């Protein structure tokens, strides 16, 4: 019988665990596969780990095994997913959010597509109505910008919830980078892909762990991981500004020769100096962003550390 691994990252999810397991088990106890549920406790400070152990102890479903990886601290969702993927042994792997925003019922549909021969099955949101206005629009901007300057394009409105065949998982494991924008990496490896759509509901309990600042950092991660356009743009901008300066300089020289010396010019001078100063700082900032990433990558630290495995 084929094996499926469901990867569940938990960070301070004590309020959602019971409901999540009830919903997930309801779906997977009836499918004709062996299932391993890999729970990653991503450094939760609440009772998450204890509650996961209770779920593991109480599990009676014959085709289901619950395994827990307890990370040594909070490494973030990308690292937690990486830990799950490294550890998974299934013929297909399905990462899923544990706040029931990714409906477990979709797993059945994903498996059907997988059996038709697809190697990746994306769960794409039909719309973003459950998001705030700000999140909806900022996500739109991110996808537009990202897809303009990076290849391959990211499928819009698609999170980490998807099915990955073993061959895709093996490909992912070959990507050695430390800074892991999982959505981008999942997408980068390619393979035969199809989509199913669903409506994403609001989180059942608790709050999103992704603050606006964390989303911004993730977006920077996504862009710098997959594009060097932000680095190159300064060359072109520099050329345009030098050309303009040359023509403006020629104009001033000519004007002075024809009409004589014209002293006022404080305003234009200060505006130009400040404008160029700002532009240079932004350029240095972008360089710094990439250098910082090279620095972090060069250390070759592990992406996550496991305190204990409960198998
Ligand atoms: N998560 C995690 N580590 C973190 C933040 C989040 O493992 O540092 C998990 C979280 O427990 C949940 C999933 O990632 O299962 C998605 O998180 P959340 O619902 O907060 O994000 P959102 O749905 O708002 O994007
Ligand atoms: Mg959520």
Short mmCIF file of C-alpha atoms and ligand atoms in Angstrom, two decimals:
data_model
loop_
_atom_site.label_atom_id
_atom_site.label_comp_id
_atom_site.label_asym_id
_atom_site.label_seq_id
_atom_site.Cartn_x
_atom_site.Cartn_y
_atom_site.Cartn_z
CA UNK A 1 0.00 0.00 0.00
CA UNK A 2 1.28 3.48 -0.81
CA UNK A 3 2.21 5.86 1.98
CA UNK A 4 1.24 9.48 2.39
CA UNK A 5 2.99 11.96 4.68
CA UNK A 6 1.00 14.90 5.97
CA UNK A 7 3.26 17.65 7.28
CA UNK A 8 1.78 19.79 10.02
CA UNK A 9 3.74 22.75 11.46
CA UNK A 10 2.56 23.93 14.88
CA UNK A 11 3.58 27.16 16.55
CA UNK A 12 1.56 27.96 19.67
CA UNK A 13 -1.53 26.20 18.37
CA UNK A 14 -2.92 24.70 21.61
CA UNK A 15 -6.39 26.04 20.84
CA UNK A 16 -6.63 24.46 17.40
CA UNK A 17 -5.04 21.02 17.87
CA UNK A 18 -8.11 19.00 18.94
CA UNK A 19 -10.29 20.38 16.19
CA UNK A 20 -7.56 20.05 13.58
CA UNK A 21 -6.89 16.39 14.36
CA UNK A 22 -10.61 15.59 14.45
CA UNK A 23 -11.04 17.08 10.97
CA UNK A 24 -7.87 15.54 9.54
CA UNK A 25 -8.47 12.06 10.96
CA UNK A 26 -12.05 12.11 9.73
CA UNK A 27 -10.69 12.42 6.20
CA UNK A 28 -7.63 10.21 6.27
CA UNK A 29 -8.92 7.20 8.17
CA UNK A 30 -11.14 6.49 5.18
CA UNK A 31 -8.57 6.65 2.41
CA UNK A 32 -6.89 3.50 1.08
CA UNK A 33 -3.38 4.60 2.03
CA UNK A 34 -1.02 4.36 4.97
CA UNK A 35 -0.69 7.84 6.42
CA UNK A 36 2.03 9.32 8.60
CA UNK A 37 1.13 12.60 10.21
CA UNK A 38 4.34 14.47 10.90
CA UNK A 39 3.80 17.15 13.50
CA UNK A 40 6.54 19.71 13.85
CA UNK A 41 6.46 21.63 17.10
CA UNK A 42 8.18 24.85 16.05
CA UNK A 43 9.30 26.02 19.49
CA UNK A 44 5.82 26.58 20.91
CA UNK A 45 5.70 28.22 24.32
CA UNK A 46 2.26 26.85 25.18
CA UNK A 47 0.88 23.32 25.66
CA UNK A 48 1.19 22.38 21.97
CA UNK A 49 3.77 19.62 22.50
CA UNK A 50 1.85 18.01 25.38
CA UNK A 51 -1.37 18.09 23.36
CA UNK A 52 0.37 16.55 20.34
CA UNK A 53 1.65 13.73 22.57
CA UNK A 54 -1.92 13.14 23.78
CA UNK A 55 -3.10 12.89 20.16
CA UNK A 56 -0.31 10.43 19.43
CA UNK A 57 -1.22 8.29 22.44
CA UNK A 58 -4.95 8.28 21.72
CA UNK A 59 -4.61 7.49 18.04
CA UNK A 60 -6.50 4.29 17.19
CA UNK A 61 -6.74 4.59 13.40
CA UNK A 62 -5.05 1.54 11.91
CA UNK A 63 -3.69 3.20 8.80
CA UNK A 64 -2.42 6.29 10.65
CA UNK A 65 0.84 6.92 12.48
CA UNK A 66 1.44 10.17 14.32
CA UNK A 67 5.06 11.32 14.62
CA UNK A 68 6.31 14.43 16.35
CA UNK A 69 9.47 16.42 15.72
CA UNK A 70 10.17 18.83 18.54
CA UNK A 71 12.42 21.64 17.28
CA UNK A 72 14.84 23.23 19.75
CA UNK A 73 13.27 26.69 19.31
CA UNK A 74 11.04 28.63 16.92
CA UNK A 75 12.73 28.47 13.53
CA UNK A 76 9.76 29.75 11.50
CA UNK A 77 7.31 27.99 9.25
CA UNK A 78 9.72 27.61 6.32
CA UNK A 79 12.21 25.74 8.52
CA UNK A 80 9.46 23.65 10.12
CA UNK A 81 8.23 22.57 6.69
CA UNK A 82 11.80 21.77 5.66
CA UNK A 83 12.18 19.57 8.75
CA UNK A 84 8.96 17.75 7.88
CA UNK A 85 9.97 17.22 4.27
CA UNK A 86 13.41 15.92 5.24
CA UNK A 87 11.83 13.48 7.65
CA UNK A 88 8.85 12.33 5.53
CA UNK A 89 9.01 8.86 4.05
CA UNK A 90 5.73 8.82 2.09
CA UNK A 91 5.25 8.36 -1.64
CA UNK A 92 3.42 11.67 -1.57
CA UNK A 93 3.87 14.55 0.86
CA UNK A 94 1.23 17.13 1.79
CA UNK A 95 2.11 20.21 3.88
CA UNK A 96 -0.98 21.65 5.56
CA UNK A 97 -1.64 24.58 7.94
CA UNK A 98 -2.92 23.45 11.30
CA UNK A 99 -5.48 26.18 11.88
CA UNK A 100 -7.97 24.54 9.47
CA UNK A 101 -7.51 27.32 6.92
CA UNK A 102 -6.40 24.54 4.57
CA UNK A 103 -9.40 22.18 4.51
CA UNK A 104 -8.30 18.53 5.00
CA UNK A 105 -11.20 17.35 2.79
CA UNK A 106 -9.17 18.58 -0.19
CA UNK A 107 -6.64 15.83 0.43
CA UNK A 108 -9.00 13.29 -1.16
CA UNK A 109 -9.21 15.41 -4.32
CA UNK A 110 -5.44 15.86 -4.35
CA UNK A 111 -4.88 12.13 -4.08
CA UNK A 112 -7.25 11.52 -6.98
CA UNK A 113 -5.25 13.93 -9.16
CA UNK A 114 -2.02 12.30 -7.99
CA UNK A 115 -3.32 8.92 -9.08
CA UNK A 116 -4.13 10.38 -12.46
CA UNK A 117 -0.39 10.93 -12.80
CA UNK A 118 0.23 14.51 -11.63
CA UNK A 119 3.35 15.03 -9.54
CA UNK A 120 2.28 18.31 -7.95
CA UNK A 121 -1.28 19.23 -7.04
CA UNK A 122 -1.70 22.86 -5.95
CA UNK A 123 -4.57 24.00 -3.79
CA UNK A 124 -5.35 27.46 -5.11
CA UNK A 125 -7.69 29.89 -3.42
CA UNK A 126 -10.77 30.79 -5.42
CA UNK A 127 -10.63 34.31 -3.94
CA UNK A 128 -9.10 36.22 -1.05
CA UNK A 129 -12.33 37.31 0.59
CA UNK A 130 -11.26 36.00 4.02
CA UNK A 131 -8.22 38.32 4.02
CA UNK A 132 -8.13 41.96 5.07
CA UNK A 133 -8.05 44.68 2.40
CA UNK A 134 -4.40 45.39 3.16
CA UNK A 135 -3.32 41.75 2.97
CA UNK A 136 -5.23 41.16 -0.24
CA UNK A 137 -3.68 44.15 -1.98
CA UNK A 138 -0.17 43.69 -0.65
CA UNK A 139 -0.26 40.02 -1.72
CA UNK A 140 -1.39 41.11 -5.19
CA UNK A 141 1.46 43.62 -5.44
CA UNK A 142 3.97 41.02 -4.28
CA UNK A 143 2.90 38.44 -6.86
CA UNK A 144 2.84 41.02 -9.66
CA UNK A 145 6.32 42.33 -8.82
CA UNK A 146 7.78 38.89 -8.17
CA UNK A 147 6.45 37.48 -11.41
CA UNK A 148 7.73 40.48 -13.39
CA UNK A 149 11.30 40.03 -12.26
CA UNK A 150 11.70 36.32 -11.47
CA UNK A 151 11.35 33.06 -13.31
CA UNK A 152 9.55 30.77 -12.97
CA UNK A 153 6.42 32.77 -12.12
CA UNK A 154 4.75 31.93 -8.81
CA UNK A 155 1.15 30.71 -9.14
CA UNK A 156 -1.01 33.41 -7.50
CA UNK A 157 -3.23 32.78 -4.48
CA UNK A 158 -1.45 29.52 -3.71
CA UNK A 159 0.09 28.80 -0.33
CA UNK A 160 2.10 25.85 0.91
CA UNK A 161 -0.93 23.52 0.87
CA UNK A 162 -0.24 21.13 -2.01
CA UNK A 163 0.59 17.53 -2.80
CA UNK A 164 4.16 16.66 -3.77
CA UNK A 165 5.14 13.34 -5.25
CA UNK A 166 8.24 11.57 -3.93
CA UNK A 167 10.23 12.64 -7.01
CA UNK A 168 9.46 16.29 -6.21
CA UNK A 169 10.47 15.81 -2.58
CA UNK A 170 13.80 14.28 -3.63
CA UNK A 171 14.36 17.26 -5.93
CA UNK A 172 13.58 19.68 -3.10
CA UNK A 173 16.06 17.94 -0.85
CA UNK A 174 18.78 18.76 -3.37
CA UNK A 175 18.31 22.49 -2.87
CA UNK A 176 20.93 23.30 -0.25
CA UNK A 177 20.07 26.90 0.56
CA UNK A 178 19.60 27.96 4.15
CA UNK A 179 17.10 30.70 3.52
CA UNK A 180 14.11 28.83 2.38
CA UNK A 181 11.20 30.58 0.76
CA UNK A 182 9.31 27.31 0.45
CA UNK A 183 6.62 28.50 -1.91
CA UNK A 184 9.33 29.57 -4.34
CA UNK A 185 11.36 26.39 -3.93
CA UNK A 186 8.29 24.17 -4.41
CA UNK A 187 7.64 26.10 -7.58
CA UNK A 188 11.23 26.22 -8.80
CA UNK A 189 11.60 22.43 -9.04
CA UNK A 190 8.80 22.23 -11.59
CA UNK A 191 7.30 18.79 -12.44
CA UNK A 192 3.90 17.92 -13.83
CA UNK A 193 1.50 20.23 -12.06
CA UNK A 194 -2.23 20.70 -11.78
CA UNK A 195 -4.49 22.86 -9.59
CA UNK A 196 -7.64 22.44 -7.60
CA UNK A 197 -9.45 25.43 -6.13
CA UNK A 198 -10.99 26.01 -2.73
CA UNK A 199 -12.37 28.78 -0.58
CA UNK A 200 -10.14 29.66 2.34
CA UNK A 201 -12.00 30.33 5.57
CA UNK A 202 -10.79 32.33 8.55
CA UNK A 203 -8.58 30.71 11.20
CA UNK A 204 -10.67 28.67 13.70
CA UNK A 205 -8.92 29.92 16.86
CA UNK A 206 -6.04 32.18 17.81
CA UNK A 207 -4.27 34.70 15.63
CA UNK A 208 -2.09 34.60 12.54
CA UNK A 209 1.59 34.19 13.42
CA UNK A 210 2.55 36.35 10.47
CA UNK A 211 2.60 40.03 11.40
CA UNK A 212 2.78 42.67 8.67
CA UNK A 213 6.53 42.98 9.32
CA UNK A 214 7.07 39.23 9.07
CA UNK A 215 5.17 39.14 5.77
CA UNK A 216 7.34 42.00 4.47
CA UNK A 217 10.49 40.07 5.43
CA UNK A 218 9.11 36.98 3.73
CA UNK A 219 8.37 38.99 0.60
CA UNK A 220 11.97 40.31 0.56
CA UNK A 221 13.16 36.75 1.01
CA UNK A 222 11.04 35.65 -1.93
CA UNK A 223 12.30 38.40 -4.22
CA UNK A 224 15.98 38.22 -3.33
CA UNK A 225 15.96 34.42 -3.48
CA UNK A 226 14.72 34.30 -7.02
CA UNK A 227 15.81 37.49 -8.78
CA UNK A 228 18.88 39.67 -9.26
CA UNK A 229 16.95 42.40 -11.06
CA UNK A 230 17.01 44.65 -7.94
CA UNK A 231 20.83 44.59 -8.18
CA UNK A 232 21.02 45.24 -11.89
CA UNK A 233 18.51 48.08 -11.92
CA UNK A 234 21.14 50.48 -10.43
CA UNK A 235 23.37 50.18 -13.46
CA UNK A 236 20.58 51.34 -15.74
CA UNK A 237 19.41 54.01 -13.34
CA UNK A 238 23.00 55.26 -13.06
CA UNK A 239 23.28 55.45 -16.85
CA UNK A 240 20.05 57.39 -17.18
CA UNK A 241 21.06 59.86 -14.47
CA UNK A 242 24.58 60.38 -15.91
CA UNK A 243 23.15 60.99 -19.37
CA UNK A 244 20.65 63.49 -18.00
CA UNK A 245 23.43 65.19 -16.05
CA UNK A 246 25.55 65.42 -19.19
CA UNK A 247 22.78 67.04 -21.21
CA UNK A 248 21.78 69.36 -18.40
CA UNK A 249 25.46 70.30 -17.89
CA UNK A 250 25.84 71.11 -21.60
CA UNK A 251 22.70 73.21 -21.43
CA UNK A 252 23.99 75.20 -18.45
CA UNK A 253 27.37 75.81 -20.11
CA UNK A 254 25.71 77.01 -23.29
CA UNK A 255 23.30 79.23 -21.38
CA UNK A 256 26.17 80.75 -19.39
CA UNK A 257 28.15 81.41 -22.57
CA UNK A 258 25.19 83.06 -24.27
CA UNK A 259 23.46 84.89 -21.41
CA UNK A 260 26.30 85.23 -18.90
CA UNK A 261 26.54 84.07 -15.27
CA UNK A 262 23.30 83.41 -13.45
CA UNK A 263 23.99 83.01 -9.70
CA UNK A 264 20.80 81.70 -8.00
CA UNK A 265 20.60 77.93 -7.94
CA UNK A 266 20.51 76.95 -4.30
CA UNK A 267 17.16 75.14 -4.59
CA UNK A 268 18.04 73.05 -7.63
CA UNK A 269 21.43 72.23 -6.13
CA UNK A 270 20.10 71.01 -2.79
CA UNK A 271 17.28 69.04 -4.44
CA UNK A 272 19.73 67.28 -6.73
CA UNK A 273 22.17 66.51 -3.93
CA UNK A 274 19.48 65.11 -1.65
CA UNK A 275 17.80 63.17 -4.43
CA UNK A 276 21.04 61.52 -5.54
CA UNK A 277 22.10 60.92 -1.92
CA UNK A 278 18.81 59.13 -1.27
CA UNK A 279 19.11 57.11 -4.44
CA UNK A 280 22.64 56.02 -3.53
CA UNK A 281 21.55 54.96 -0.06
CA UNK A 282 18.74 52.88 -1.52
CA UNK A 283 21.22 51.27 -3.91
CA UNK A 284 23.57 50.47 -1.04
CA UNK A 285 20.62 49.12 0.92
CA UNK A 286 19.72 46.73 -1.89
CA UNK A 287 23.36 45.62 -2.13
CA UNK A 288 23.36 45.11 1.63
CA UNK A 289 20.23 43.00 1.42
CA UNK A 290 21.96 40.59 -0.95
CA UNK A 291 25.29 40.66 0.87
CA UNK A 292 23.49 39.86 4.13
CA UNK A 293 21.99 36.85 2.48
CA UNK A 294 25.34 35.69 1.11
CA UNK A 295 26.76 36.09 4.62
CA UNK A 296 23.98 34.02 6.22
CA UNK A 297 24.32 31.41 3.51
CA UNK A 298 28.11 31.24 3.88
CA UNK A 299 27.83 30.23 7.54
CA UNK A 300 26.17 26.99 6.48
CA UNK A 301 24.27 26.61 9.69
CA UNK A 302 21.59 23.94 9.76
CA UNK A 303 18.09 25.16 8.87
CA UNK A 304 16.60 23.71 12.09
CA UNK A 305 17.63 21.64 15.13
CA UNK A 306 15.54 18.81 16.55
CA UNK A 307 15.36 18.42 20.33
CA UNK A 308 13.55 15.09 20.24
CA UNK A 309 11.60 12.83 17.91
CA UNK A 310 8.49 11.08 19.18
CA UNK A 311 7.84 8.20 16.80
N1 LIG B 1 3.74 28.31 11.92
C1 LIG B 1 4.93 27.72 12.30
N2 LIG B 1 5.97 28.51 12.72
C2 LIG B 1 5.87 29.86 12.76
C3 LIG B 1 4.66 30.47 12.34
C4 LIG B 1 3.62 29.67 11.91
O1 LIG B 1 5.06 26.50 12.28
O2 LIG B 1 6.84 30.52 13.15
C5 LIG B 1 2.61 27.47 11.47
C6 LIG B 1 1.30 27.72 12.20
O3 LIG B 1 1.23 26.98 13.38
C7 LIG B 1 0.28 27.29 11.17
C8 LIG B 1 0.94 27.65 9.85
O4 LIG B 1 2.33 27.78 10.13
O5 LIG B 1 0.06 25.90 11.18
C9 LIG B 1 0.38 28.94 9.26
O6 LIG B 1 0.47 29.98 10.21
P1 LIG B 1 -0.62 31.12 10.34
O7 LIG B 1 -1.99 30.53 10.34
O8 LIG B 1 -0.26 31.93 11.54
O9 LIG B 1 -0.36 31.96 9.03
P2 LIG B 1 -1.42 32.58 8.01
O10 LIG B 1 -2.47 31.53 7.77
O11 LIG B 1 -1.97 33.78 8.68
O12 LIG B 1 -0.62 32.89 6.80
MG1 LIG B 2 -3.52 30.52 9.10
#
